[in-house]
Tab-separated table of C-alpha atoms in Angstrom:
chain	number	residue	atom	x	y	z
A	585	MET	CA	90.443	95.441	57.572
A	586	PRO	CA	87.269	97.248	58.574
A	587	ALA	CA	84.784	95.397	60.748
A	588	THR	CA	81.638	93.909	59.275
A	589	VAL	CA	78.790	94.954	61.537
A	590	TYR	CA	75.442	93.170	61.527
A	591	LYS	CA	72.552	95.089	63.075
A	592	SER	CA	68.870	94.532	63.658
A	593	ALA	CA	66.344	97.158	62.607
A	594	ALA	CA	66.213	98.290	66.245
A	595	ALA	CA	69.964	99.081	66.124
A	596	SER	CA	70.034	100.657	62.658
A	597	ASP	CA	71.714	103.893	63.854
A	598	LEU	CA	74.290	102.209	66.097
A	599	GLU	CA	77.826	103.549	65.510
A	600	TYR	CA	80.910	101.337	65.630
A	601	GLY	CA	84.505	102.417	66.174
A	602	ILE	CA	86.330	105.725	66.035
A	603	GLU	CA	88.199	107.660	63.353
A	604	ASN	CA	91.981	107.865	63.502
A	605	GLU	CA	93.448	111.324	63.915
A	606	SER	CA	96.364	112.800	62.003
A	607	ASP	CA	99.456	110.627	62.715
A	608	LEU	CA	97.617	108.876	65.556
A	609	ILE	CA	95.948	105.441	65.510
A	610	LEU	CA	93.296	105.996	68.172
A	611	THR	CA	92.546	103.481	70.901
A	612	SER	CA	90.125	105.758	72.757
A	613	PHE	CA	88.303	109.075	72.328
A	614	SER	CA	85.993	110.816	74.797
A	615	ARG	CA	84.250	114.182	74.929
A	616	ASN	CA	82.289	115.524	77.898
A	617	VAL	CA	80.224	118.708	77.415
A	618	THR	CA	79.524	120.738	80.557
A	619	SER	CA	78.189	124.168	81.441
A	620	VAL	CA	78.328	126.690	84.228
A	621	LYS	CA	75.102	126.274	86.208
A	622	THR	CA	73.705	129.246	88.102
A	623	GLU	CA	70.766	128.798	90.464
A	624	VAL	CA	68.505	131.355	92.142
A	625	ARG	CA	67.016	130.382	95.512
A	626	ASP	CA	64.121	132.007	97.313
A	627	ALA	CA	63.808	132.851	101.033
A	628	ILE	CA	63.140	129.204	101.995
A	629	ASN	CA	66.027	127.948	99.838
A	630	ASP	CA	63.903	126.474	97.034
A	631	ILE	CA	65.414	126.793	93.579
A	632	VAL	CA	63.231	129.124	91.521
A	633	ALA	CA	65.429	129.610	88.435
A	634	VAL	CA	68.350	127.875	86.749
A	635	ALA	CA	70.616	129.123	83.977
A	636	HIS	CA	73.181	127.136	82.018
A	637	SER	CA	75.890	129.061	80.181
A	638	GLY	CA	79.548	128.854	79.247
A	639	LEU	CA	79.507	125.500	77.456
A	640	THR	CA	82.847	123.715	77.202
A	641	ALA	CA	83.882	120.162	76.327
A	642	ALA	CA	86.706	118.186	77.913
A	643	ILE	CA	88.253	116.000	75.201
A	644	SER	CA	90.595	113.055	75.763
A	645	LEU	CA	92.216	110.967	73.080
A	646	GLU	CA	94.799	108.231	73.236
A	647	GLY	CA	96.521	106.216	70.569
A	648	PHE	CA	99.647	104.899	68.922
A	649	VAL	CA	102.007	107.301	67.175
A	650	ASN	CA	101.853	106.710	63.414
A	651	GLY	CA	104.111	109.363	61.918
A	652	SER	CA	105.447	112.595	63.297
A	653	VAL	CA	102.941	113.602	65.949
A	654	ALA	CA	103.038	117.338	66.514
A	655	TYR	CA	100.533	117.817	69.314
A	656	ASN	CA	101.772	120.697	71.486
A	657	VAL	CA	100.384	122.123	74.719
A	658	ALA	CA	98.467	125.373	74.147
A	659	ALA	CA	98.168	124.656	70.398
A	660	LEU	CA	94.925	124.761	68.436
A	661	LEU	CA	93.629	121.306	67.532
A	662	THR	CA	91.443	120.135	64.655
A	663	LEU	CA	89.919	116.685	65.083
A	664	ALA	CA	88.473	114.128	62.662
A	665	ASN	CA	86.149	112.720	65.344
A	666	ALA	CA	82.815	114.400	66.016
A	667	THR	CA	82.932	117.534	68.176
A	668	ASN	CA	79.417	118.812	67.516
A	669	THR	CA	77.147	117.019	69.988
A	670	GLY	CA	75.785	117.870	73.428
A	671	GLY	CA	74.804	121.416	72.451
A	672	LEU	CA	78.358	122.530	71.624
A	673	SER	CA	79.665	122.644	68.076
A	674	GLY	CA	82.391	124.578	66.332
A	675	GLY	CA	84.417	127.006	68.365
A	676	THR	CA	88.036	126.367	69.310
A	677	ILE	CA	89.836	123.309	70.677
A	678	ILE	CA	93.049	123.954	72.639
A	679	VAL	CA	95.476	121.255	73.846
A	680	ASP	CA	95.802	121.219	77.657
A	681	SER	CA	98.268	118.353	78.115
A	682	VAL	CA	100.263	115.781	76.151
A	683	ASN	CA	101.660	112.590	77.657
A	684	GLU	CA	103.903	110.312	75.588
A	685	SER	CA	104.835	106.831	76.764
A	686	SER	CA	106.914	104.004	75.407
A	687	SER	CA	108.744	100.995	76.767
A	688	GLN	CA	110.815	98.115	75.543
A	689	GLY	CA	108.870	95.895	73.160
A	690	GLU	CA	105.949	98.339	72.977
A	691	PHE	CA	104.710	100.870	70.449
A	692	LYS	CA	104.941	104.577	71.318
A	693	LYS	CA	101.645	105.893	72.680
A	694	VAL	CA	100.364	109.413	73.276
A	695	SER	CA	97.515	110.706	75.484
A	696	ILE	CA	96.110	114.173	74.830
A	697	SER	CA	93.686	116.272	76.870
A	698	ALA	CA	92.064	119.326	75.324
A	699	THR	CA	89.231	121.774	75.931
A	700	GLN	CA	86.666	122.853	73.354
A	701	TYR	CA	85.305	126.392	73.748
A	702	ALA	CA	82.177	127.751	72.063
A	703	SER	CA	83.974	130.840	70.756
A	704	THR	CA	86.312	130.879	67.778
A	705	MET	CA	89.699	132.136	68.988
A	706	THR	CA	92.984	132.928	67.253
A	707	VAL	CA	96.523	133.631	68.353
């Protein structure tokens, strides 16, 4: 059952929850956009120029297996959750690592790490 969320006018744009991914009931999702920072310093070591380039996003998701999960290392990944904030949108998402875990009396869980690149790439 979806949650009923009550919000004041001050919190009218507040988001609640995350979207499940294909065959994965998510318990957590994170995305961290970073860049390569290049600085130019003058003769007295003061920074006189800064450039940011090479945007990438480190993506982590974790959840319970709900079907036949087919997340493979080095595979392209399409996500239901938002991957268009922080100045980086579109491009290509590639799986870096997959960790599956299960134990007696527990549901099977999977953790996935991936990197989003600004460029669209193909195999």
